[in-house]
CSV table of C-alpha atoms in Angstrom, one decimal:
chain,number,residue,atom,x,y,z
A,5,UNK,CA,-19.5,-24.5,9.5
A,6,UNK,CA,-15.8,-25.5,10.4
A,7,UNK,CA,-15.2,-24.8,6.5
A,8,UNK,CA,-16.6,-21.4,6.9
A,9,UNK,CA,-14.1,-20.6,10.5
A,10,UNK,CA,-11.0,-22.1,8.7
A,11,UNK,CA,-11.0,-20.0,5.2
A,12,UNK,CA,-12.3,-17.0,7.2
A,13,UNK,CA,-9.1,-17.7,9.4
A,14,UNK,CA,-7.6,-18.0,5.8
A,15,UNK,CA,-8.6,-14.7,4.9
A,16,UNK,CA,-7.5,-13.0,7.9
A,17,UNK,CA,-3.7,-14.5,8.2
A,18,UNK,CA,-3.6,-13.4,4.4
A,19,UNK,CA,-4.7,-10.3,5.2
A,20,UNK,CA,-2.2,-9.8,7.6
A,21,UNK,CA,0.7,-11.4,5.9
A,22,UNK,CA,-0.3,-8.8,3.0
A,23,UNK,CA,0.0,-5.6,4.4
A,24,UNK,CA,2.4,-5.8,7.4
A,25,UNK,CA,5.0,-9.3,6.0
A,26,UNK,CA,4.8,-8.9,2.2
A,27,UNK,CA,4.8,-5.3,1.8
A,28,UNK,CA,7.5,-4.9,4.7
A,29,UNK,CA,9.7,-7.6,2.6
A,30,UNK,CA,9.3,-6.5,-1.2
A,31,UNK,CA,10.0,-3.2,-2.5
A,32,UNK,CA,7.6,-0.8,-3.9
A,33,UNK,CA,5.6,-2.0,-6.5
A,34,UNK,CA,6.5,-5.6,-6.6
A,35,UNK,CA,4.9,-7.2,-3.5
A,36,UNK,CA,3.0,-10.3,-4.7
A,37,UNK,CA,-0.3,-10.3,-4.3
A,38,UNK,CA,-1.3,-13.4,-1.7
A,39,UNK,CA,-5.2,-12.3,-1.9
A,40,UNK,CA,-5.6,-13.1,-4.7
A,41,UNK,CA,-3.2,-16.2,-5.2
A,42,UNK,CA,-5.7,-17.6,-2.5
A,43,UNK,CA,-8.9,-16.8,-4.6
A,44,UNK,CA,-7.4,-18.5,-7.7
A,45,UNK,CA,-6.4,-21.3,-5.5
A,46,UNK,CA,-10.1,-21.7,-4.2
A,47,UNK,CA,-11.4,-21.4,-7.8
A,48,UNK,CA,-9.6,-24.1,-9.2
A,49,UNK,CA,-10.0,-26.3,-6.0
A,50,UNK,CA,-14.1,-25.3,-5.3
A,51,UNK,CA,-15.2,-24.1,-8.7
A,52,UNK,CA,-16.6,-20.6,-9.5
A,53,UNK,CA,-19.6,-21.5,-7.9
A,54,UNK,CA,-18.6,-22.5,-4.3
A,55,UNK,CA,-15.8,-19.7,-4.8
A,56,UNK,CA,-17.2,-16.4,-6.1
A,57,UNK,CA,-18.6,-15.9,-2.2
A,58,UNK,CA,-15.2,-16.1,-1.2
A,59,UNK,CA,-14.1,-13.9,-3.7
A,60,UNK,CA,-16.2,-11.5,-2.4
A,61,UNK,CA,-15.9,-11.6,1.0
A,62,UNK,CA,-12.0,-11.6,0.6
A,63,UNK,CA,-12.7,-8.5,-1.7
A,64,UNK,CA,-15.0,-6.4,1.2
A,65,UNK,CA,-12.2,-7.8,3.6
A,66,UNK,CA,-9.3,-6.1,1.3
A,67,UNK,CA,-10.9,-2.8,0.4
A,68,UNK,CA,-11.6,-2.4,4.6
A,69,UNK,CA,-7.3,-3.1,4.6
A,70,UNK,CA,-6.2,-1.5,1.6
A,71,UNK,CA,-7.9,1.7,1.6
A,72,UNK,CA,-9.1,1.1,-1.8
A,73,UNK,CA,-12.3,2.6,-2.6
A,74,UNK,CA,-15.2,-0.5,-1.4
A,75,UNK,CA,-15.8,-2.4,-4.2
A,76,UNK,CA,-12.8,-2.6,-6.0
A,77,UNK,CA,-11.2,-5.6,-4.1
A,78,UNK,CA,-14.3,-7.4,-4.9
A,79,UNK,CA,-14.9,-6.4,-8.6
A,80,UNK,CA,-11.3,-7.3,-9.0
A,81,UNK,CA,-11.2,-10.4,-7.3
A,82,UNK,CA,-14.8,-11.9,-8.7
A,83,UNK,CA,-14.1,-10.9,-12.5
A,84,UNK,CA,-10.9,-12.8,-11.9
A,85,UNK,CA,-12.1,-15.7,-10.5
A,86,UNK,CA,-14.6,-16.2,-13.3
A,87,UNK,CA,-11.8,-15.6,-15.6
A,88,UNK,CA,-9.9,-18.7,-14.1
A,89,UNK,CA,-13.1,-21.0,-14.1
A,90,UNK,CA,-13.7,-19.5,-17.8
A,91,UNK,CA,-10.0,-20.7,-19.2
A,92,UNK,CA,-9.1,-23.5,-16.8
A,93,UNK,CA,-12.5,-25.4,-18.2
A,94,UNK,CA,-11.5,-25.0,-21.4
A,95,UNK,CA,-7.5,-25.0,-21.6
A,96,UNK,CA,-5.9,-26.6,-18.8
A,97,UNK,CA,-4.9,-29.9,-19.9
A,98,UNK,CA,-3.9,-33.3,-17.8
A,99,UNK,CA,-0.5,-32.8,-19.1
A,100,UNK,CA,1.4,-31.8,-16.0
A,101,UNK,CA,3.8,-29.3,-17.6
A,102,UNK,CA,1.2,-28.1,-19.7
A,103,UNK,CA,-0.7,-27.6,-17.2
A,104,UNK,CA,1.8,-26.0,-15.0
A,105,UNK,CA,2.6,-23.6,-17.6
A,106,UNK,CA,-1.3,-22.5,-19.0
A,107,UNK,CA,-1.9,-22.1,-15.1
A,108,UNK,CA,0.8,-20.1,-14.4
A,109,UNK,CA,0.0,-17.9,-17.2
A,110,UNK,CA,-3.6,-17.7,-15.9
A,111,UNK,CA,-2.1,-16.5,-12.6
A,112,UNK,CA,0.3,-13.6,-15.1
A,113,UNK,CA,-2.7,-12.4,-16.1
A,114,UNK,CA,-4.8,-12.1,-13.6
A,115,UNK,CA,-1.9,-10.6,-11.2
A,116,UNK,CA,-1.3,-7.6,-13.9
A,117,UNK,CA,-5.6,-7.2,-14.2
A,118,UNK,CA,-5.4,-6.6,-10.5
A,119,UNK,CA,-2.6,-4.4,-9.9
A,120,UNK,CA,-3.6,-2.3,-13.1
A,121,UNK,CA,-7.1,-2.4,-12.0
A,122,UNK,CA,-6.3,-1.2,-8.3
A,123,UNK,CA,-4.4,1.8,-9.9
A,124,UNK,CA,-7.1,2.4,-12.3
A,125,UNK,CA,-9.8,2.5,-9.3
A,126,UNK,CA,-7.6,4.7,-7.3
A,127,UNK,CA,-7.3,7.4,-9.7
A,128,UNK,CA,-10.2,6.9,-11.3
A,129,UNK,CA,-11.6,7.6,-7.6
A,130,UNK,CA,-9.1,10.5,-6.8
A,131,UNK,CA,-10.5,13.7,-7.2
A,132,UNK,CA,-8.3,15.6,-9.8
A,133,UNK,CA,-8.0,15.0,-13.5
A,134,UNK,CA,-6.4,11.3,-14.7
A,135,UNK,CA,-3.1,11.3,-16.7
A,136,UNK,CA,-2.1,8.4,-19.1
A,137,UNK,CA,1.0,7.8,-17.3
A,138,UNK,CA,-0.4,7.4,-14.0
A,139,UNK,CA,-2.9,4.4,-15.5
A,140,UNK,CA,-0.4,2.4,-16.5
A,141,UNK,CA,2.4,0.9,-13.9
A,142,UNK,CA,5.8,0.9,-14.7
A,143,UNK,CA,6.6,-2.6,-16.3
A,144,UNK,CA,9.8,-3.2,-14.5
A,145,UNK,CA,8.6,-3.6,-10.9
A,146,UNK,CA,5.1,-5.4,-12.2
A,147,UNK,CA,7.4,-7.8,-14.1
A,148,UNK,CA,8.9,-8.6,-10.4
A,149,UNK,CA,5.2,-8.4,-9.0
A,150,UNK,CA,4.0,-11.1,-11.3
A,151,UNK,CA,7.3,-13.4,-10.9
A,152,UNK,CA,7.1,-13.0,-6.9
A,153,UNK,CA,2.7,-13.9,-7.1
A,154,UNK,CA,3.4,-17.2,-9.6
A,155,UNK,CA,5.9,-18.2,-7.5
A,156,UNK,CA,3.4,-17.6,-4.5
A,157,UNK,CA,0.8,-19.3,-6.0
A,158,UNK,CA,2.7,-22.4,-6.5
A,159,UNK,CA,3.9,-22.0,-2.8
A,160,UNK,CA,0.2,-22.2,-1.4
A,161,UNK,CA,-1.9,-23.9,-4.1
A,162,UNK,CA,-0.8,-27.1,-2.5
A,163,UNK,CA,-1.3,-26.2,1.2
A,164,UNK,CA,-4.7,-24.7,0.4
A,165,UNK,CA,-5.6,-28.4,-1.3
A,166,UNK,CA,-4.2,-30.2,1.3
A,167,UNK,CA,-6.3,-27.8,3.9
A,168,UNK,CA,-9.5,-27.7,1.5
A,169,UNK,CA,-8.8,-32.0,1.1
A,170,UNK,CA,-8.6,-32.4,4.7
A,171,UNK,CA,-12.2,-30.5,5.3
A,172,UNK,CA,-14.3,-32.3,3.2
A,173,UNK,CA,-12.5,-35.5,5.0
A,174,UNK,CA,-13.9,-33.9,8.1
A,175,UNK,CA,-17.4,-33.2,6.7
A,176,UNK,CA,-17.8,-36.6,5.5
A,177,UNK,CA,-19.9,-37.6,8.4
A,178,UNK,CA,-20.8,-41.3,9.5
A,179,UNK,CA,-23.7,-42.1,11.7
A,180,UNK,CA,-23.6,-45.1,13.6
A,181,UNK,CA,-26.4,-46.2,15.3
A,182,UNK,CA,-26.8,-48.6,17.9
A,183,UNK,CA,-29.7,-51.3,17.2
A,184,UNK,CA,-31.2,-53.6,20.3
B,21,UNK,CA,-23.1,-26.4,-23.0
B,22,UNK,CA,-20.8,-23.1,-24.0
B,23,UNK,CA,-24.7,-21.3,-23.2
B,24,UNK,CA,-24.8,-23.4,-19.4
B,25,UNK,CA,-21.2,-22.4,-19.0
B,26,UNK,CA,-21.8,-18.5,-19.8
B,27,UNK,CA,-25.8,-18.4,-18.5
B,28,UNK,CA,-25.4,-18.4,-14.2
B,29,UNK,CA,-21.8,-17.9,-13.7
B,30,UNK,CA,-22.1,-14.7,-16.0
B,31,UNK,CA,-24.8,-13.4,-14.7
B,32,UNK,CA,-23.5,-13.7,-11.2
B,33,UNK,CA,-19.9,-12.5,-12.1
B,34,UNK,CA,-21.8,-9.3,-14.3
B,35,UNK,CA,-24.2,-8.6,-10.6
B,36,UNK,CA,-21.7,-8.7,-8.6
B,37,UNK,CA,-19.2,-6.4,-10.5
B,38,UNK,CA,-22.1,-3.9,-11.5
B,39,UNK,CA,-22.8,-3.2,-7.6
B,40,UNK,CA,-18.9,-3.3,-6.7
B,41,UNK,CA,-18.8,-0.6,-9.4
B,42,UNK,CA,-21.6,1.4,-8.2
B,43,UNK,CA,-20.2,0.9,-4.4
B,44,UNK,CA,-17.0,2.4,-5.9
B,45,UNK,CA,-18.5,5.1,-8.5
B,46,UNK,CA,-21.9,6.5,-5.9
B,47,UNK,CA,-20.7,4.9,-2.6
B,48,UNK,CA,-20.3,7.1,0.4
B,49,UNK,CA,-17.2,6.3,2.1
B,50,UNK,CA,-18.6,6.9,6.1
B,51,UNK,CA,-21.2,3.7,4.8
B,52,UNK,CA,-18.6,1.1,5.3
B,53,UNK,CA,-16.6,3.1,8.3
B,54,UNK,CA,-17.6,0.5,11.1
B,55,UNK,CA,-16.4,-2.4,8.7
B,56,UNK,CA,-12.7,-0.7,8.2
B,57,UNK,CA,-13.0,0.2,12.0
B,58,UNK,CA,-13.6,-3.5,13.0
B,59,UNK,CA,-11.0,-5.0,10.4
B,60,UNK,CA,-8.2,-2.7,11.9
B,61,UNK,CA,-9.2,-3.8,15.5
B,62,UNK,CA,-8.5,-7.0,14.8
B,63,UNK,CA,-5.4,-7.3,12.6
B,64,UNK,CA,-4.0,-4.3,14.7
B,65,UNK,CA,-2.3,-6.5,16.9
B,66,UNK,CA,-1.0,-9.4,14.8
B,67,UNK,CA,0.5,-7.0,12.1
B,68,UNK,CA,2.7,-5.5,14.6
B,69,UNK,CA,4.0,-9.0,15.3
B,70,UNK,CA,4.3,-10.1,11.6
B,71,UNK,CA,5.7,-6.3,10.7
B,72,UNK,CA,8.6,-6.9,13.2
B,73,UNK,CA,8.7,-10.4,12.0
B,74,UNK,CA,9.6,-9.0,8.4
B,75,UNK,CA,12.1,-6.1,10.0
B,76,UNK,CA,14.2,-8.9,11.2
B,77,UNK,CA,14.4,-10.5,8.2
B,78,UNK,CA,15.3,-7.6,6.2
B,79,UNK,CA,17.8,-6.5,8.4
B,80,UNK,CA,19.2,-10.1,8.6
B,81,UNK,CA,19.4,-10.2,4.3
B,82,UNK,CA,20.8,-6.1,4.5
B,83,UNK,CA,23.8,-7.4,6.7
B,84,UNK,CA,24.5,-10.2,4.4
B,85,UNK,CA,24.8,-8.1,1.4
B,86,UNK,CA,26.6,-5.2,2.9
B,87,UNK,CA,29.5,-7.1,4.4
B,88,UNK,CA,31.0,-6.7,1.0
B,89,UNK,CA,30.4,-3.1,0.6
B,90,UNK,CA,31.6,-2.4,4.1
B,91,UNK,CA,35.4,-0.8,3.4
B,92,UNK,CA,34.0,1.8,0.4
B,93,UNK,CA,31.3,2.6,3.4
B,94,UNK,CA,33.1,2.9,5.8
B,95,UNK,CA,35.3,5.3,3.6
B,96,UNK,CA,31.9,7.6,2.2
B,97,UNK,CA,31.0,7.7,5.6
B,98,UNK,CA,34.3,8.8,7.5
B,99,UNK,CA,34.0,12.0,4.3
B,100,UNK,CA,30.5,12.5,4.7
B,101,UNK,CA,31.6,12.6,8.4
B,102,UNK,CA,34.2,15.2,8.0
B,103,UNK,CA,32.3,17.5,5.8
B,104,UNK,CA,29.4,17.2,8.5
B,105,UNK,CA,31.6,18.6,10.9
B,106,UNK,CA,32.5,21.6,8.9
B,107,UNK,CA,28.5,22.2,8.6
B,108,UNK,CA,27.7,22.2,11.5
B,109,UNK,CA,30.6,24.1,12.6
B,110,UNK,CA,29.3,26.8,10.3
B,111,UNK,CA,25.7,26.3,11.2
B,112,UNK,CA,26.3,26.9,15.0
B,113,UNK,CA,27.3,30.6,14.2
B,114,UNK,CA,24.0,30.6,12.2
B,115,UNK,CA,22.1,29.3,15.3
B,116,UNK,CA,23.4,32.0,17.5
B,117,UNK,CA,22.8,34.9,15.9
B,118,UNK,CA,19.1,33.3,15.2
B,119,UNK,CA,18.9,32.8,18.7
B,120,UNK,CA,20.0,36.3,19.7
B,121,UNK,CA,17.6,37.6,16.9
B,122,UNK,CA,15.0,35.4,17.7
B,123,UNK,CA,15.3,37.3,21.4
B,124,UNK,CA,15.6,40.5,20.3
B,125,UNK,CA,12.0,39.9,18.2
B,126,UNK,CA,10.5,38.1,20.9
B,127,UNK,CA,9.7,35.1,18.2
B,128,UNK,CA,8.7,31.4,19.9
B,129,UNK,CA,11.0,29.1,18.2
B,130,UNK,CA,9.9,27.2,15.0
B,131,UNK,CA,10.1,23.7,16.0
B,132,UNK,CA,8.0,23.3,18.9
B,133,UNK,CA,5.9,20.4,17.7
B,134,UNK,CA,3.8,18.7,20.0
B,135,UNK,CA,4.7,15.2,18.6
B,136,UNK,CA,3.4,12.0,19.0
B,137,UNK,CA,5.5,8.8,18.5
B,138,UNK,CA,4.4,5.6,16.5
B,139,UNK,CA,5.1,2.6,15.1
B,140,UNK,CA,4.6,1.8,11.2
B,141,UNK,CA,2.9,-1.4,11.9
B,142,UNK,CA,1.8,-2.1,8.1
B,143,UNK,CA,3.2,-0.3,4.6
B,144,UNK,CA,0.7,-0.1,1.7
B,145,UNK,CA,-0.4,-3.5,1.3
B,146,UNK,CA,0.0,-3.3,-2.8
B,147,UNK,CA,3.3,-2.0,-2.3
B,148,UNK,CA,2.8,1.3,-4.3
B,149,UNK,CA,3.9,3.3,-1.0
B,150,UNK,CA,0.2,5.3,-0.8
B,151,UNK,CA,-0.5,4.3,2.4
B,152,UNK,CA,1.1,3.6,6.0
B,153,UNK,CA,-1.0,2.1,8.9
B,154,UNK,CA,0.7,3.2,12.9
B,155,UNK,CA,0.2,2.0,15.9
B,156,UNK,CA,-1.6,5.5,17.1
B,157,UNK,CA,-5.4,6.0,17.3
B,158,UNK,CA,-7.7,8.2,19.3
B,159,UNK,CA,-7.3,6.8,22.5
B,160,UNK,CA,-3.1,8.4,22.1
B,161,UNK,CA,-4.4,11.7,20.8
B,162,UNK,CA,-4.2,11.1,16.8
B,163,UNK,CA,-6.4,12.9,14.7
B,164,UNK,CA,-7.8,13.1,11.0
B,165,UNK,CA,-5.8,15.5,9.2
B,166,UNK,CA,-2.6,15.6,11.7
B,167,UNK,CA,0.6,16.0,9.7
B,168,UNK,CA,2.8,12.6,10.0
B,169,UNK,CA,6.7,13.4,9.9
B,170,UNK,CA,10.2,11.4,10.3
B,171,UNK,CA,13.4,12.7,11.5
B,172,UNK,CA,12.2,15.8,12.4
B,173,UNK,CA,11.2,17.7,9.5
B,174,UNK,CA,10.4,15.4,6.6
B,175,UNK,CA,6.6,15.3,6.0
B,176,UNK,CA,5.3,11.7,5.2
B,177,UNK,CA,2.0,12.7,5.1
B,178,UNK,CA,-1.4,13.2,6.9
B,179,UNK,CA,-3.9,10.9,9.0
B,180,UNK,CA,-6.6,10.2,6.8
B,181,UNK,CA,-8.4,7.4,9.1
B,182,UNK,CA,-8.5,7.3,13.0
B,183,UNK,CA,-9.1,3.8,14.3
B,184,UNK,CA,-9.0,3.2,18.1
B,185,UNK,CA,-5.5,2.0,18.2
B,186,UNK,CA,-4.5,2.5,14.6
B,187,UNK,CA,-4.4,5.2,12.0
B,188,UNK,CA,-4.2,5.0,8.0
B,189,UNK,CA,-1.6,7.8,6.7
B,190,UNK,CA,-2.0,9.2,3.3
B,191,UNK,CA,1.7,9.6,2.2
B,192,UNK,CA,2.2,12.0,0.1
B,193,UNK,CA,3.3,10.0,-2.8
B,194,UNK,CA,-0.5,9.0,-2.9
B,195,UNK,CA,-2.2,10.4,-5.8
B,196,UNK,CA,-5.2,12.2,-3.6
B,197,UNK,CA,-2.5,14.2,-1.7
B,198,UNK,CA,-1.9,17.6,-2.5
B,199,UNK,CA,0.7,19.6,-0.5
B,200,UNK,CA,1.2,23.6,-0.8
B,201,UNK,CA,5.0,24.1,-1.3
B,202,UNK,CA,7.5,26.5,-1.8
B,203,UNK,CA,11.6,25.6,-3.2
B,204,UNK,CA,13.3,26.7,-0.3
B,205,UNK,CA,16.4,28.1,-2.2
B,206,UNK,CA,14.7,30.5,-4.2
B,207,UNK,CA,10.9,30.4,-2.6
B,208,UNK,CA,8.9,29.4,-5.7
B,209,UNK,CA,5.7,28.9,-4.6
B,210,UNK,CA,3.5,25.8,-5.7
B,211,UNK,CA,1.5,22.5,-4.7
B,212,UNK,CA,3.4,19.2,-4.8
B,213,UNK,CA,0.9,16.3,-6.0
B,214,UNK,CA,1.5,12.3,-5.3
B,215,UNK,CA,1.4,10.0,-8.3
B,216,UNK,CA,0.7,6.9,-8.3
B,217,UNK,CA,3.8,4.9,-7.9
B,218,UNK,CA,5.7,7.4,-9.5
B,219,UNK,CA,6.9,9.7,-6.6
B,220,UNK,CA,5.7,13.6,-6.2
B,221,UNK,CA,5.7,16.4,-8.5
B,222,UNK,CA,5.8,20.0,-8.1
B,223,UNK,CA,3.1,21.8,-10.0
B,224,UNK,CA,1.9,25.2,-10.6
B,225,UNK,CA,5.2,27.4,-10.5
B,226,UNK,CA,4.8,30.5,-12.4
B,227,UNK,CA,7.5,30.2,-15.6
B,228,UNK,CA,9.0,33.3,-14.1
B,229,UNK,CA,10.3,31.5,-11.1
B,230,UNK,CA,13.4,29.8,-10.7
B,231,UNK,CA,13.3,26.0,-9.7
B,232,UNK,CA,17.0,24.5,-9.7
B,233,UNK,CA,17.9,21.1,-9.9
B,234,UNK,CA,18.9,19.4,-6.3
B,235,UNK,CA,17.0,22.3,-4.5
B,236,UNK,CA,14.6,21.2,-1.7
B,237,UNK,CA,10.7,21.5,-1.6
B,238,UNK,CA,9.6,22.3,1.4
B,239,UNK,CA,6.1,22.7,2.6
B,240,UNK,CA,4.7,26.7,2.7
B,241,UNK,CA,3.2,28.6,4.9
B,242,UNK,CA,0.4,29.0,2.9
B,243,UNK,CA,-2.5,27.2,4.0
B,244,UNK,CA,-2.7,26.6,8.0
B,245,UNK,CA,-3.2,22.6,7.4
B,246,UNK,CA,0.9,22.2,7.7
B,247,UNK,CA,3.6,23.4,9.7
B,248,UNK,CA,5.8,25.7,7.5
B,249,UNK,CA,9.5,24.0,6.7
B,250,UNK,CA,9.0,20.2,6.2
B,251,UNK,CA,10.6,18.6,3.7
B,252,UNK,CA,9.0,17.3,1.1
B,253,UNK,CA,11.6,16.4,-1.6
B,254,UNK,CA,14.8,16.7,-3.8
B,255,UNK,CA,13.7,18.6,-7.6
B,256,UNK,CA,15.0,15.9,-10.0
B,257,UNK,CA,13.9,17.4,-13.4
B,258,UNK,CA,12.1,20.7,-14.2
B,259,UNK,CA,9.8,20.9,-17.4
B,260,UNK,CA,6.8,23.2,-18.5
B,261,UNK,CA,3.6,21.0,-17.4
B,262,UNK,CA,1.4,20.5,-21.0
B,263,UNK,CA,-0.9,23.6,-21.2
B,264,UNK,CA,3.0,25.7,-20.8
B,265,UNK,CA,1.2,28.0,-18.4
B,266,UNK,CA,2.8,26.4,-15.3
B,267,UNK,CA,6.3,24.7,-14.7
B,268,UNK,CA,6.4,21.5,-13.1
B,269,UNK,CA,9.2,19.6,-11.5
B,270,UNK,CA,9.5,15.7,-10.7
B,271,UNK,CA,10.9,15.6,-7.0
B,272,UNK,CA,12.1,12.4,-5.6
B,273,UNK,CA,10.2,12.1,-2.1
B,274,UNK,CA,12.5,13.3,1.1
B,275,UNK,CA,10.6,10.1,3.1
B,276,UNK,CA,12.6,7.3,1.8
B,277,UNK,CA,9.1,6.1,0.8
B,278,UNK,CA,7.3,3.1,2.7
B,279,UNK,CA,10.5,1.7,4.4
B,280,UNK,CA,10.1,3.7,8.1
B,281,UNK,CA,9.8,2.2,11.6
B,282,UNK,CA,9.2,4.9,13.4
B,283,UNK,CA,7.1,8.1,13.0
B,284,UNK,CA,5.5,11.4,14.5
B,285,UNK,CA,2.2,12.7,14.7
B,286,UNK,CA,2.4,16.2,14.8
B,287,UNK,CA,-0.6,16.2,17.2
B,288,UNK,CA,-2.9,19.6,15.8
B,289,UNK,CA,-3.9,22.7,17.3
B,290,UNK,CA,-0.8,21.9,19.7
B,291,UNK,CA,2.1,23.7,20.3
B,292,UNK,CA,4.3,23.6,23.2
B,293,UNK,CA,5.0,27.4,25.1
């Protein structure tokens, strides 16, 4: 229960930092993307199996913010969280550096399949006619995008473990009874 | 174990997506109103304190870089200043014999907006400047559809949602929005179209029509869904669009994109006597 209050508190000061701190701060087209930096950060730390509901509640959660068509958030955000737990399983090494650097890539990746794919939904969504150069964002600002989310990610990867480490502390409960 | 890996994980990743696909492809919007109605209530208030929050900081890391650029402004400013003077010098000639016109035809003047101030309280959260969220809902007046401007003619856009203290603004940058617009220097007539993170364009000029380069778009008075006059944007670049029936011209937005405080809500059906 107290797991479920604190990452939907989670969810909610993201949500906020998102669309009134980040996109204040950063200009157009290169605010990171702290949603999903917090669903890669709960896949690694929970697995795909404790995180996918997360994923999709922080998905329904975004689409209600972001005026994005409902459903997007949450495609977005679950394909991409099974796309961590895919290649972390099988790539990320113990080697620290290594492991830095494969994650970090991870987090690349995912950040350009979400901004492309919020771009994509939108348009596909709108109601005129799609043109190539609207489906694909200008590289210069999504290079910025993707710098600003890594660096993100390695900003909150180890609060969230130290928050998710200090719940199952909590949950780890001890009954004492008294005999006599 | 590759087979174990793929088996529940896929199949729950592959559910999922198909009915966020479906939601987005056969979903009706109104279906999840109550959940963007709720969401808004409660981040209303704490995005206007992180929103100011950020405003500080920007203006804090604006100071610090323009103390070195502060003589050359000073010096583009004082010119700007001087040529401003002539303008308006001119212009006040202009205004009187409007005025005396204006009496002589019995006319109401143009800009008699009944306006409603607000606060941007949250830019588009992606950053791709689609979207603005005020501090202005139903309980202040704001409806869907009310024309959202800044410094007194220069259309941002239109209220697309209505929350109880809180409205979602379209911009018109967003590719959904589609403006009817005329260049005010030569009144070609057309319809300027957001795209997605790549400003506005202005589409559907006849090739007979002359669009120069600088000129302003402003809205037209075709259509009743907009006050005639607002600006819209600069013309940037002028080229035939790809079926070379039409011209189209790129325009780069009059707004200043997502980076305004303050706005006004053109409050509809209003005007003041």
């Amino acid at each position: 229960m107290e797991r479920s209050v604190v990452r939907v508190v989670i969810i909610l000061t993201v949500l906020v930092v998102q669309t009134s701190f980040f996109s204040a701060l950063f200009a157009e087209g290169t605010v990171p993307l702290f949603p999903l930096v917090v669903v890669i950060a709960w896949t690694l730390l929970l697995g795909f199996m404790e995180s996918w509901k997360w994923a999709v509640i922080t998905g329904i959660a975004c689409d209600a913010v972001f005026a994005m068509p409902m459903g997007t958030m949450v495609a977005i955000l679950t394909v991409s969280s099974y796309g961590i737990s895919f290649f972390s399983a099988r790539f990320l090494t113990t080697h620290r550096a290594w492991g830095g650097a494969l994650l970090s890539l991870l987090v690349v990746l995912t950040t350009v399949f979400m901004a492309q794919g919020a771009a994509v939904a939108t348009i596909v969504t709108a109601s005129r006619d799609l043109s190539s150069e609207e489906l694909l964002l200008s590289p210069f600002p999504l290079l910025w995008q993707v710098l600003l989310t890594v660096i993100l990610f390695w900003v909150t990867y180890p609060l969230l473990r130290r928050v998710e480490h200090q719940l199952s502390f909590y949950e780890r409960k001890i009954d004492i009874k008294r005999h006599g | 174990m590759p087979r174990r890996f793929f088996g529940r994980k896929f199949f729950i990743v592959s559910v999922v997506t198909i009915v966020a696909v479906c939601m987005i492809v056969f979903g009706n919007p109104a279906f999840f109103s109550p959940v963007r109605y709720g969401v808004a209530m409660v981040l209303a208030p704490f995005q206007k304190i992180t929103f100011l929050f950020s405003e500080k900081i920007l203006s804090g890391v604006r100071l610090l870089s323009s103390i070195g650029n502060l003589k050359e402004e000073n010096e583009r400013l004082e010119r700007e200043n001087a040529a401003l003077r002539a303008e308006k010098a001119a212009l006040q000639d202009v205004k009187n014999e409007n005025k005396q016109l204006r009496d002589q035809i019995q006319l109401l003047p143009r800009e008699t907006f009944s306006l409603i101030a607000a606060e941007v309280i949250a830019p588009d959260p992606l950053g791709q400047g689609n979207w603005m969220t005020i501090n202005r809902g139903t309980r202040h007046g704001v409806t869907t559809g009310a024309p959202v401007i800044v410094s007194g003619r220069i259309l941002m856009g239109r209220v697309h949602e209505v929350f109880a203290a809180s409205a979602r603004v379209m911009l018109t940058t967003h590719p959904e929005s589609v403006v009817n617009a005329t260049v005010s220097d030569t009144g070609a007539q057309g319809i300027v179209r957001g795209h997605y993170g790549l400003g506005l364009t202005f589409d559907m000029a006849l090739q007979t029509d002359s669009i120069p380069v600088g000129s302003t778009v402003v809205t037209s008075h075709i259509g009743d869904a907009l006050p005639q006059g607002l600006s819209l944007g600069i013309v940037q670049e002028v080229h035939p669009s790809e079926d070379r029936l039409f011209q189209q011209a790129t325009l780069t937005p009059s707004n200043g994109g997502m980076r305004q405080r303050f706005v006004f809500v053109i409050a509809t059906g209003e005007e003041k006597k």
